[in-house]
Amino acid sequence: MFQSSELIASLSTSIAELHGAPQPENALPSEEALTHARGALLQHLPSAGVGLEATLKHLREDIVPGFSASSRSSNYYGFVTGGTTPAAGLADNLVTAYDQNVGVHLPKETVATNVEDRALSLLCELLKLDPMSWPHRIFTTGATASNVVGLACGREYVITEAAAVRSDSETSVGEIGIFEAMHRAGIDKMQILTTVPHSSLSKAASILGMGRASIKLVGLEGSTHRFDIPLLKKLLTQPGTASIVAISASEVNTGLFATTGLKEMQEIRSLCDQYGAWIHVDGAFGIMGRILNSPNHASLISACEGLDLADSITGDGHKLLNVPYDCGFFFSRHREIASRVFQNPNAAYLSAGGDTDIMSPLNIGLENSRRLRALPVYSSLIAYGSDGYRDMLERQIGLARGIAGFLLDSEDFELLPEFTGSRADVLNNIYIIVLFKAKDEGLNKELVDRIKATYKIQLSGTAWEGKPACRFAVSNWKADVKRDLPVIKQVLDQVVATWKSEK
Ligand SMILES: *Cc1c(COP(=O)(O)O)cnc(C)c1O
């Protein structure tokens, strides 16, 4: 079945690595490894190829040592990387070996679209979303792409809603374009109302012709991640303006959720219904909070309640679902909007055969030809089940809270954002992200670099209220409080001790 024994050899090597390889000790490659890898890259295309064996040797010996531990290791806390579960990794190798194209639903030729459809409905089940209520479901390349899809659907919807009040002529943006549709709908402005948005939301707004400037922050003063509801209402009522409300369900710097519970979501939903607005939830990693069920996680559980009142939801597969890059997902309640935006028109040879309850992915998503990125998701979901995923997430939250607790007790560090309330309240709001700074301003400026220079752990630098800050994002299924927390504490203690000894 495989093309060649070499392919099998290379696949089994990576499979063995997934199963048995010890954790890489270093979170980052050494400078020498990086320099070596860069220098070893072939400058020019060889006319006679170097062959498979030499290529494999080059990959293993020159290039791979220049990779960061990234998702292979749980000592990598930069960005929100996610790992790869063994089940997802094995399936991903099969995806490559069998190279299915999941563009068109061809039930007589391949089961690929059924796998995708089932993976998406299992995912709905995991996230306590009724698959019947979310008929537009699609895998994407990541949360950025899902946000593009979400805003595209929202744009189509809000302009159509506004136009319906004035006339019954065609106003689909997908058909007549944004200028004409807005003109016919009597709209001269589009706005995206949100709090602490991920940067990819601005990018999506730019791609879709709404513009980065259409993003309007409606956060509460002093609690910018929360909605200022009166302000939201005021902006929604502006005449000649169509609105999308974007909810940051776990924000990337702090992990905080924009909404606190069902009541708040109901209030936002009813405002949006009144003014024809679309609600998009960016839950890239936050949406996974819906699988929690323990009293320890009560405030996270509450923050995830009512997210199902949205029109569309973004999620990332390659973050907390712990499947390989590139994998995101998107759910929307509006099947007809999906076709209006993404219909790939007039290509008879691409039409689906057989039953039509599975829509051809090319008519409801960005790409035409695409990888079977559903298979790793399907495999990982069935291998570990909802309990397995809950256990993974609980371990990750446990580690984040362990780090936060250590920082709260420390004389040298400060947990951010500034908070009021008890220690228990603060810890109960910690999800998988821990933002902090060093109290000593001098050390704080160098903190990220000094932590990275230990090579033991990797985290991201960011800015908070105009000052440098550090951020742990725990997002690996391997997270283990007993093993990982002591390493983190030791690194932070060591960095402080070294700083003090130099003074
Ligand atoms: C990571 C992230 C994104 C972008 O996701 P990619 O997978 O990098 O495309 C969008 N929104 C939020 C909240 C994120 O955390």
Short mmCIF file of C-alpha atoms and ligand atoms in Angstrom, two decimals:
data_model
loop_
_atom_site.label_atom_id
_atom_site.label_comp_id
_atom_site.label_asym_id
_atom_site.label_seq_id
_atom_site.Cartn_x
_atom_site.Cartn_y
_atom_site.Cartn_z
CA MET A 1 0.00 0.00 0.00
CA PHE A 2 2.84 2.37 0.80
CA GLN A 3 4.81 3.77 -2.11
CA SER A 4 8.16 2.55 -0.90
CA SER A 5 9.95 0.85 1.92
CA GLU A 6 11.80 4.11 2.59
CA LEU A 7 8.52 5.84 3.32
CA ILE A 8 7.62 3.09 5.78
CA ALA A 9 11.02 3.42 7.37
CA SER A 10 10.67 7.14 7.85
CA LEU A 11 7.13 6.81 9.16
CA SER A 12 8.05 4.12 11.66
CA THR A 13 10.92 6.23 12.91
CA SER A 14 8.60 9.10 13.66
CA ILE A 15 6.06 6.74 15.18
CA ALA A 16 8.71 5.20 17.44
CA GLU A 17 9.69 8.68 18.46
CA LEU A 18 6.13 9.51 19.41
CA HIS A 19 5.87 6.48 21.61
CA GLY A 20 9.21 5.98 23.17
CA ALA A 21 11.38 9.04 22.76
CA PRO A 22 12.49 10.58 26.03
CA GLN A 23 11.42 14.15 26.61
CA PRO A 24 13.94 16.47 25.00
CA GLU A 25 15.86 17.99 27.87
CA ASN A 26 16.20 21.38 26.29
CA ALA A 27 13.24 23.54 25.47
CA LEU A 28 15.24 25.34 22.81
CA PRO A 29 18.00 24.23 20.45
CA SER A 30 21.48 25.50 21.23
CA GLU A 31 22.85 28.41 19.25
CA GLU A 32 25.32 26.04 17.60
CA ALA A 33 22.53 23.72 16.48
CA LEU A 34 20.66 26.66 14.99
CA THR A 35 23.73 28.00 13.22
CA HIS A 36 24.61 24.54 11.97
CA ALA A 37 21.07 23.92 10.68
CA ARG A 38 20.94 27.27 8.86
CA GLY A 39 24.33 26.70 7.29
CA ALA A 40 23.45 23.18 6.22
CA LEU A 41 20.34 24.15 4.25
CA LEU A 42 20.98 23.59 0.56
CA GLN A 43 21.46 26.92 -1.21
CA HIS A 44 20.41 25.80 -4.66
CA LEU A 45 18.11 23.28 -6.18
CA PRO A 46 20.21 20.25 -7.17
CA SER A 47 19.57 19.17 -10.77
CA ALA A 48 20.13 15.55 -9.89
CA GLY A 49 18.39 15.01 -6.56
CA VAL A 50 20.52 13.86 -3.62
CA GLY A 51 18.22 10.88 -3.14
CA LEU A 52 16.04 9.74 -0.30
CA GLU A 53 18.76 8.36 1.93
CA ALA A 54 20.88 11.50 1.86
CA THR A 55 17.77 13.61 2.34
CA LEU A 56 16.74 11.65 5.45
CA LYS A 57 20.24 11.93 6.86
CA HIS A 58 20.23 15.68 6.19
CA LEU A 59 16.85 16.08 7.89
CA ARG A 60 17.83 14.05 10.96
CA GLU A 61 21.34 15.31 11.44
CA ASP A 62 21.17 18.91 10.26
CA ILE A 63 17.65 20.25 10.37
CA VAL A 64 15.81 18.50 13.20
CA PRO A 65 18.41 19.49 15.84
CA GLY A 66 17.56 23.09 14.95
CA PHE A 67 13.90 22.69 15.95
CA SER A 68 12.51 23.94 19.24
CA ALA A 69 11.08 21.34 21.56
CA SER A 70 7.74 23.00 20.78
CA SER A 71 4.86 20.64 21.14
CA ARG A 72 6.97 17.51 21.56
CA SER A 73 7.78 18.52 25.05
CA SER A 74 5.84 19.79 28.00
CA ASN A 75 8.63 22.21 28.93
CA TYR A 76 7.63 24.56 26.14
CA TYR A 77 5.25 27.26 27.38
CA GLY A 78 5.55 29.78 24.57
CA PHE A 79 2.50 31.02 22.61
CA VAL A 80 -0.26 28.41 23.02
CA THR A 81 1.35 25.61 21.08
CA GLY A 82 -0.47 22.44 22.03
CA GLY A 83 1.12 19.04 21.67
CA THR A 84 0.37 15.93 19.68
CA THR A 85 -1.27 12.98 21.36
CA PRO A 86 0.13 9.61 20.23
CA ALA A 87 -3.22 8.71 18.61
CA ALA A 88 -3.31 11.99 16.69
CA GLY A 89 0.33 11.63 15.64
CA LEU A 90 -0.15 8.10 14.31
CA ALA A 91 -3.26 9.14 12.39
CA ASP A 92 -1.45 12.13 10.95
CA ASN A 93 1.15 9.83 9.45
CA LEU A 94 -1.64 7.86 7.81
CA VAL A 95 -3.12 11.07 6.44
CA THR A 96 0.19 11.71 4.69
CA ALA A 97 0.60 8.15 3.48
CA TYR A 98 -2.91 7.90 2.02
CA ASP A 99 -3.14 11.53 0.87
CA GLN A 100 -6.93 11.80 0.65
CA ASN A 101 -8.41 14.99 -0.73
CA VAL A 102 -11.45 16.09 1.28
CA GLY A 103 -12.92 18.71 -1.05
CA VAL A 104 -15.95 16.97 -2.51
CA HIS A 105 -18.33 14.54 -0.83
CA LEU A 106 -17.91 11.38 -2.95
CA PRO A 107 -19.54 8.60 -0.94
CA LYS A 108 -18.99 5.98 -3.65
CA GLU A 109 -15.25 6.72 -3.80
CA THR A 110 -14.02 7.41 -0.30
CA VAL A 111 -15.16 7.57 3.29
CA ALA A 112 -13.03 10.70 3.83
CA THR A 113 -15.91 13.21 4.03
CA ASN A 114 -17.77 10.90 6.41
CA VAL A 115 -14.70 10.84 8.66
CA GLU A 116 -14.60 14.62 8.64
CA ASP A 117 -18.31 14.93 9.32
CA ARG A 118 -18.16 12.42 12.17
CA ALA A 119 -15.04 13.97 13.70
CA LEU A 120 -16.86 17.33 13.74
CA SER A 121 -19.98 15.90 15.34
CA LEU A 122 -17.90 14.07 17.98
CA LEU A 123 -16.17 17.37 18.63
CA CYS A 124 -19.57 19.03 19.08
CA GLU A 125 -20.44 16.32 21.58
CA LEU A 126 -17.18 16.86 23.46
CA LEU A 127 -17.91 20.58 23.68
CA LYS A 128 -21.57 20.12 24.67
CA LEU A 129 -22.87 21.66 21.47
CA ASP A 130 -25.84 19.93 19.85
CA PRO A 131 -24.63 18.94 16.34
CA MET A 132 -28.18 19.50 15.01
CA SER A 133 -27.98 23.15 16.02
CA TRP A 134 -24.56 23.64 14.38
CA PRO A 135 -25.09 22.38 10.83
CA HIS A 136 -22.24 24.42 9.34
CA ARG A 137 -19.14 22.63 10.62
CA ILE A 138 -15.75 22.63 9.03
CA PHE A 139 -12.09 22.01 9.76
CA THR A 140 -9.76 24.88 8.94
CA THR A 141 -6.02 25.42 9.08
CA GLY A 142 -6.28 27.09 12.49
CA ALA A 143 -8.14 29.65 14.57
CA THR A 144 -7.04 32.51 12.30
CA ALA A 145 -8.74 30.84 9.34
CA SER A 146 -11.76 30.07 11.53
CA ASN A 147 -11.98 33.74 12.44
CA VAL A 148 -11.88 34.66 8.75
CA VAL A 149 -14.70 32.18 8.12
CA GLY A 150 -16.65 33.51 11.11
CA LEU A 151 -16.40 37.15 10.12
CA ALA A 152 -17.21 36.28 6.49
CA CYS A 153 -20.40 34.54 7.62
CA GLY A 154 -21.18 37.39 10.00
CA ARG A 155 -20.67 39.98 7.25
CA GLU A 156 -23.04 38.12 4.94
CA TYR A 157 -25.64 37.81 7.67
CA VAL A 158 -25.67 41.33 9.07
CA ILE A 159 -25.87 42.98 5.66
CA THR A 160 -28.66 40.65 4.59
CA GLU A 161 -30.53 41.37 7.83
CA ALA A 162 -30.20 45.11 7.34
CA ALA A 163 -31.29 44.86 3.70
CA ALA A 164 -34.34 42.76 4.52
CA VAL A 165 -35.85 45.75 6.30
CA ARG A 166 -35.60 47.91 3.15
CA SER A 167 -36.12 45.77 0.10
CA ASP A 168 -36.38 42.23 -1.16
CA SER A 169 -33.77 42.54 -3.90
CA GLU A 170 -30.57 40.47 -3.89
CA THR A 171 -28.16 41.65 -1.20
CA SER A 172 -25.77 38.74 -0.78
CA VAL A 173 -22.22 40.03 -0.34
CA GLY A 174 -21.13 36.73 -1.87
CA GLU A 175 -23.06 37.55 -5.06
CA ILE A 176 -22.90 41.29 -5.55
CA GLY A 177 -19.93 42.27 -3.41
CA ILE A 178 -19.62 44.29 -0.25
CA PHE A 179 -20.01 47.79 -1.74
CA GLU A 180 -23.18 47.10 -3.68
CA ALA A 181 -24.71 45.04 -0.88
CA MET A 182 -24.03 47.72 1.72
CA HIS A 183 -25.42 50.37 -0.57
CA ARG A 184 -28.64 48.44 -1.15
CA ALA A 185 -28.91 47.70 2.56
CA GLY A 186 -28.48 51.35 3.47
CA ILE A 187 -25.38 50.65 5.53
CA ASP A 188 -22.35 52.89 5.45
CA LYS A 189 -20.36 51.36 8.30
CA MET A 190 -19.44 47.90 9.60
CA GLN A 191 -18.11 47.43 13.09
CA ILE A 192 -16.80 44.53 15.12
CA LEU A 193 -17.52 45.09 18.78
CA THR A 194 -15.26 43.15 21.10
CA THR A 195 -12.97 43.10 24.13
CA VAL A 196 -9.27 42.10 24.19
CA PRO A 197 -9.40 40.54 20.71
CA HIS A 198 -6.73 38.22 19.38
CA SER A 199 -4.64 39.91 16.69
CA SER A 200 -6.01 37.51 14.09
CA LEU A 201 -9.42 39.17 14.39
CA SER A 202 -7.97 42.41 13.00
CA LYS A 203 -6.28 40.42 10.29
CA ALA A 204 -9.57 38.74 9.40
CA ALA A 205 -11.28 42.15 9.30
CA SER A 206 -8.58 43.37 6.93
CA ILE A 207 -8.80 40.35 4.64
CA LEU A 208 -12.57 40.69 4.41
CA GLY A 209 -12.60 44.36 3.48
CA MET A 210 -14.06 45.55 6.77
CA GLY A 211 -10.74 46.95 7.83
CA ARG A 212 -8.74 46.68 11.03
CA ALA A 213 -10.28 49.97 12.13
CA SER A 214 -13.70 48.33 12.23
CA ILE A 215 -12.65 46.62 15.48
CA LYS A 216 -14.07 48.65 18.38
CA LEU A 217 -13.15 47.88 21.96
CA VAL A 218 -16.09 47.93 24.32
CA GLY A 219 -14.33 46.71 27.46
CA LEU A 220 -15.11 47.87 30.97
CA GLU A 221 -12.74 50.38 32.46
CA GLY A 222 -10.39 48.56 34.83
CA SER A 223 -11.62 45.17 33.58
CA THR A 224 -11.02 45.49 29.88
CA HIS A 225 -11.79 41.86 29.06
CA ARG A 226 -15.43 42.26 30.21
CA PHE A 227 -18.15 43.89 28.11
CA ASP A 228 -19.39 47.34 28.98
CA ILE A 229 -22.99 46.41 28.20
CA PRO A 230 -24.44 49.96 28.08
CA LEU A 231 -21.65 50.97 25.68
CA LEU A 232 -22.26 47.85 23.60
CA LYS A 233 -25.92 48.74 23.37
CA LYS A 234 -25.18 52.32 22.44
CA LEU A 235 -22.90 51.25 19.57
CA LEU A 236 -25.35 48.60 18.35
CA THR A 237 -28.09 51.21 17.96
CA GLN A 238 -26.11 53.49 15.66
CA PRO A 239 -28.08 54.04 12.46
CA GLY A 240 -26.59 52.87 9.17
CA THR A 241 -24.17 50.55 10.96
CA ALA A 242 -24.01 46.75 10.79
CA SER A 243 -22.35 44.96 13.71
CA ILE A 244 -20.62 41.73 14.58
CA VAL A 245 -20.03 41.10 18.28
CA ALA A 246 -16.88 39.07 18.85
CA ILE A 247 -16.49 37.34 22.19
CA SER A 248 -12.99 36.47 23.36
CA ALA A 249 -13.57 33.23 25.22
CA SER A 250 -10.21 33.11 26.95
CA GLU A 251 -7.93 35.88 25.95
CA VAL A 252 -4.43 35.08 24.89
CA ASN A 253 -2.47 37.27 27.35
CA THR A 254 -4.28 36.41 30.56
CA GLY A 255 -6.58 33.51 29.75
CA LEU A 256 -9.53 35.52 31.06
CA PHE A 257 -12.97 35.01 29.52
CA ALA A 258 -15.02 37.96 28.22
CA THR A 259 -18.26 36.67 29.69
CA THR A 260 -18.96 35.26 33.13
CA GLY A 261 -22.03 33.14 32.61
CA LEU A 262 -25.31 32.32 30.97
CA LYS A 263 -27.15 35.47 32.07
CA GLU A 264 -24.62 37.78 30.49
CA MET A 265 -24.64 35.79 27.26
CA GLN A 266 -28.43 35.90 27.19
CA GLU A 267 -28.33 39.65 27.56
CA ILE A 268 -25.83 40.02 24.70
CA ARG A 269 -27.86 37.61 22.57
CA SER A 270 -31.04 39.55 23.04
CA LEU A 271 -29.33 42.85 22.19
CA CYS A 272 -27.86 41.33 19.05
CA ASP A 273 -31.22 39.89 17.99
CA GLN A 274 -32.80 43.27 18.46
CA TYR A 275 -30.26 44.99 16.20
CA GLY A 276 -29.54 42.24 13.67
CA ALA A 277 -26.00 41.62 14.87
CA TRP A 278 -24.03 38.36 14.58
CA ILE A 279 -22.23 36.88 17.57
CA HIS A 280 -18.90 35.23 16.92
CA VAL A 281 -17.03 33.47 19.72
CA ASP A 282 -13.25 33.24 19.42
CA GLY A 283 -12.71 30.22 21.64
CA ALA A 284 -9.43 29.09 20.06
CA PHE A 285 -8.42 27.39 23.29
CA GLY A 286 -11.14 28.67 25.64
CA ILE A 287 -13.92 26.61 24.12
CA MET A 288 -12.29 23.49 25.58
CA GLY A 289 -13.31 24.81 29.01
CA ARG A 290 -16.74 23.39 28.22
CA ILE A 291 -15.49 19.87 28.97
CA LEU A 292 -14.75 20.69 32.63
CA ASN A 293 -17.10 19.41 35.31
CA SER A 294 -15.39 19.65 38.70
CA PRO A 295 -16.20 22.18 41.43
CA ASN A 296 -12.53 23.27 41.28
CA HIS A 297 -13.31 24.73 37.90
CA ALA A 298 -16.64 26.35 38.73
CA SER A 299 -15.77 29.83 37.50
CA LEU A 300 -14.32 28.50 34.23
CA ILE A 301 -17.39 26.33 33.72
CA SER A 302 -19.59 29.33 34.32
CA ALA A 303 -17.55 31.48 31.90
CA CYS A 304 -18.16 28.89 29.18
CA GLU A 305 -21.90 28.74 29.79
CA GLY A 306 -24.02 30.37 27.13
CA LEU A 307 -21.27 30.40 24.51
CA ASP A 308 -23.64 28.16 22.58
CA LEU A 309 -25.92 31.18 22.14
CA ALA A 310 -23.46 32.50 19.55
CA ASP A 311 -23.98 32.33 15.80
CA SER A 312 -20.48 31.02 15.18
CA ILE A 313 -17.58 29.60 17.14
CA THR A 314 -13.84 29.39 16.41
CA GLY A 315 -11.77 26.60 17.93
CA ASP A 316 -8.22 25.42 17.48
CA GLY A 317 -7.34 21.77 17.06
CA HIS A 318 -3.61 22.25 17.32
CA LYS A 319 -3.88 23.93 20.71
CA LEU A 320 -5.76 22.15 23.50
CA LEU A 321 -7.11 19.36 21.35
CA ASN A 322 -3.44 18.40 20.97
CA VAL A 323 -3.51 17.34 17.34
CA PRO A 324 -0.71 18.33 14.95
CA TYR A 325 -0.60 21.62 13.08
CA ASP A 326 -2.54 22.73 10.92
CA CYS A 327 -5.91 22.19 12.45
CA GLY A 328 -8.66 24.52 13.51
CA PHE A 329 -12.41 24.12 13.50
CA PHE A 330 -15.45 26.28 12.96
CA PHE A 331 -19.10 25.86 13.88
CA SER A 332 -22.03 27.98 12.79
CA ARG A 333 -25.78 27.72 13.25
CA HIS A 334 -26.49 29.04 9.75
CA ARG A 335 -26.20 26.46 7.01
CA GLU A 336 -27.66 28.70 4.30
CA ILE A 337 -25.15 31.45 5.07
CA ALA A 338 -22.37 28.89 4.57
CA SER A 339 -23.42 28.27 0.97
CA ARG A 340 -24.00 31.94 0.25
CA VAL A 341 -20.42 32.73 1.24
CA PHE A 342 -18.46 29.66 0.19
CA GLN A 343 -20.37 28.09 -2.70
CA ASN A 344 -17.85 27.07 -5.35
CA PRO A 345 -20.04 27.82 -8.34
CA ASN A 346 -20.55 26.25 -11.73
CA ALA A 347 -18.11 23.38 -11.56
CA ALA A 348 -20.16 20.36 -12.54
CA TYR A 349 -17.24 17.98 -12.14
CA LEU A 350 -17.01 18.95 -8.47
CA SER A 351 -20.62 18.22 -7.63
CA ALA A 352 -21.35 15.71 -4.93
CA GLY A 353 -22.77 12.34 -5.72
CA GLY A 354 -25.19 10.37 -3.56
CA ASP A 355 -26.65 11.51 -0.29
CA THR A 356 -26.56 15.22 0.33
CA ASP A 357 -26.77 15.55 4.08
CA ILE A 358 -23.01 15.85 4.11
CA MET A 359 -22.12 19.07 2.36
CA SER A 360 -19.02 19.08 0.20
CA PRO A 361 -16.41 20.86 2.27
CA LEU A 362 -15.38 23.00 -0.70
CA ASN A 363 -18.81 24.66 -0.62
CA ILE A 364 -18.72 25.57 3.05
CA GLY A 365 -15.09 26.46 3.74
CA LEU A 366 -12.10 28.36 2.40
CA GLU A 367 -10.20 25.70 0.52
CA ASN A 368 -11.14 23.44 -2.35
CA SER A 369 -8.54 20.69 -2.13
CA ARG A 370 -7.60 19.91 1.42
CA ARG A 371 -5.88 17.48 3.73
CA LEU A 372 -7.83 14.95 5.81
CA ARG A 373 -7.00 16.84 8.98
CA ALA A 374 -10.11 15.31 10.49
CA LEU A 375 -8.43 11.92 10.94
CA PRO A 376 -6.08 12.90 13.78
CA VAL A 377 -9.00 14.61 15.53
CA TYR A 378 -11.26 11.58 15.08
CA SER A 379 -8.53 9.22 16.26
CA SER A 380 -7.56 11.24 19.28
CA LEU A 381 -11.18 11.77 20.34
CA ILE A 382 -12.02 8.07 20.22
CA ALA A 383 -8.69 6.97 21.72
CA TYR A 384 -9.05 9.07 24.87
CA GLY A 385 -12.76 9.92 25.01
CA SER A 386 -14.26 12.83 26.88
CA ASP A 387 -12.80 11.59 30.18
CA GLY A 388 -9.32 11.42 28.69
CA TYR A 389 -9.58 14.95 27.35
CA ARG A 390 -10.94 16.22 30.65
CA ASP A 391 -8.03 14.60 32.45
CA MET A 392 -5.52 16.22 30.07
CA LEU A 393 -7.10 19.65 30.55
CA GLU A 394 -7.33 19.26 34.32
CA ARG A 395 -3.61 18.46 34.47
CA GLN A 396 -2.84 21.52 32.37
CA ILE A 397 -4.99 23.77 34.55
CA GLY A 398 -3.42 22.17 37.63
CA LEU A 399 0.05 23.07 36.41
CA ALA A 400 -0.98 26.64 35.52
CA ARG A 401 -2.51 27.07 38.97
CA GLY A 402 0.60 25.57 40.57
CA ILE A 403 2.72 28.18 38.79
CA ALA A 404 0.31 30.96 39.76
CA GLY A 405 0.37 29.81 43.39
CA PHE A 406 4.16 29.85 43.41
CA LEU A 407 4.19 33.38 42.00
CA LEU A 408 1.63 34.57 44.58
CA ASP A 409 3.88 33.26 47.37
CA SER A 410 7.04 34.69 45.88
CA GLU A 411 8.63 37.91 47.07
CA ASP A 412 10.26 38.44 43.70
CA PHE A 413 7.39 38.03 41.26
CA GLU A 414 3.97 39.53 40.77
CA LEU A 415 1.01 37.75 39.25
CA LEU A 416 -0.86 39.81 36.64
CA PRO A 417 -3.30 41.34 35.99
CA GLU A 418 -3.62 43.11 39.32
CA PHE A 419 -6.49 41.64 41.23
CA THR A 420 -8.70 42.11 44.19
CA GLY A 421 -10.17 39.17 46.04
CA SER A 422 -8.85 36.17 47.87
CA ARG A 423 -6.03 33.90 46.82
CA ALA A 424 -8.58 31.16 46.17
CA ASP A 425 -10.63 33.45 43.89
CA VAL A 426 -7.55 34.37 41.91
CA LEU A 427 -6.46 30.76 41.47
CA ASN A 428 -9.98 29.65 40.54
CA ASN A 429 -9.93 32.03 37.59
CA ILE A 430 -6.64 30.68 36.26
CA TYR A 431 -7.18 28.58 33.15
CA ILE A 432 -4.01 27.61 31.28
CA ILE A 433 -2.27 30.98 31.03
CA VAL A 434 -0.21 32.66 33.73
CA LEU A 435 0.89 36.26 33.21
CA PHE A 436 3.47 37.73 35.56
CA LYS A 437 6.42 40.07 35.99
CA ALA A 438 9.45 40.43 38.20
CA LYS A 439 9.06 43.05 40.93
CA ASP A 440 12.57 44.34 40.28
CA GLU A 441 12.23 46.49 37.15
CA GLY A 442 15.81 45.77 36.07
CA LEU A 443 15.32 42.03 36.25
CA ASN A 444 11.89 42.37 34.66
CA LYS A 445 13.40 43.87 31.51
CA GLU A 446 15.64 40.84 31.07
CA LEU A 447 13.39 38.21 32.58
CA VAL A 448 12.25 36.39 29.43
CA ASP A 449 15.78 36.26 28.03
CA ARG A 450 17.23 34.99 31.29
CA ILE A 451 14.59 32.28 31.56
CA LYS A 452 15.17 31.19 27.96
CA ALA A 453 18.93 31.18 28.54
CA THR A 454 18.49 28.33 31.03
CA TYR A 455 17.29 26.19 28.09
CA LYS A 456 15.13 24.32 30.59
CA ILE A 457 11.83 25.98 29.80
CA GLN A 458 10.55 28.28 27.11
CA LEU A 459 7.89 30.95 27.54
CA SER A 460 6.71 34.09 25.73
CA GLY A 461 7.39 37.69 26.51
CA THR A 462 4.57 40.18 26.21
CA ALA A 463 3.70 43.67 27.42
CA TRP A 464 1.26 44.49 30.15
CA GLU A 465 0.23 48.07 30.87
CA GLY A 466 3.26 49.36 29.04
CA LYS A 467 5.78 47.17 30.87
CA PRO A 468 7.42 43.92 29.84
CA ALA A 469 5.75 40.83 31.21
CA CYS A 470 6.12 37.06 30.91
CA ARG A 471 3.55 34.50 30.10
CA PHE A 472 3.30 30.77 30.64
CA ALA A 473 0.84 29.02 28.36
CA VAL A 474 0.40 25.43 29.46
CA SER A 475 -0.98 23.59 26.46
CA ASN A 476 0.47 20.13 26.29
CA TRP A 477 -1.38 16.88 27.03
CA LYS A 478 1.77 15.63 28.78
CA ALA A 479 1.52 18.28 31.52
CA ASP A 480 2.38 16.72 34.87
CA VAL A 481 2.33 18.91 37.96
CA LYS A 482 4.65 16.67 39.98
CA ARG A 483 7.25 16.52 37.25
CA ASP A 484 6.96 19.95 35.67
CA LEU A 485 6.26 22.35 38.53
CA PRO A 486 9.56 21.71 40.37
CA VAL A 487 11.49 22.39 37.15
CA ILE A 488 9.67 25.69 36.67
CA LYS A 489 10.17 26.77 40.28
CA GLN A 490 13.83 25.86 40.11
CA VAL A 491 14.34 27.90 36.93
CA LEU A 492 12.56 30.96 38.35
CA ASP A 493 14.45 30.71 41.65
CA GLN A 494 17.73 30.30 39.83
CA VAL A 495 17.11 33.32 37.60
CA VAL A 496 16.39 35.48 40.66
CA ALA A 497 19.40 34.15 42.57
CA THR A 498 21.73 34.81 39.63
CA TRP A 499 20.35 38.33 39.21
CA LYS A 500 20.83 39.09 42.90
CA SER A 501 24.36 37.67 42.94
CA GLU A 502 25.30 39.96 40.05
CA LYS A 503 24.15 43.08 41.90
C1 LIG B 1 -4.06 31.22 18.85
C2 LIG B 1 -5.27 32.04 18.74
C3 LIG B 1 -5.76 32.46 17.50
C4 LIG B 1 -5.02 32.19 16.21
O1 LIG B 1 -4.88 30.83 16.05
P1 LIG B 1 -3.90 30.16 14.99
O2 LIG B 1 -4.11 28.74 15.28
O3 LIG B 1 -2.53 30.66 15.32
O4 LIG B 1 -4.36 30.56 13.65
C5 LIG B 1 -6.94 33.17 17.47
N1 LIG B 1 -7.58 33.47 18.60
C6 LIG B 1 -7.14 33.11 19.82
C7 LIG B 1 -7.93 33.47 21.02
C8 LIG B 1 -5.98 32.37 19.92
O5 LIG B 1 -5.53 32.00 21.12
#
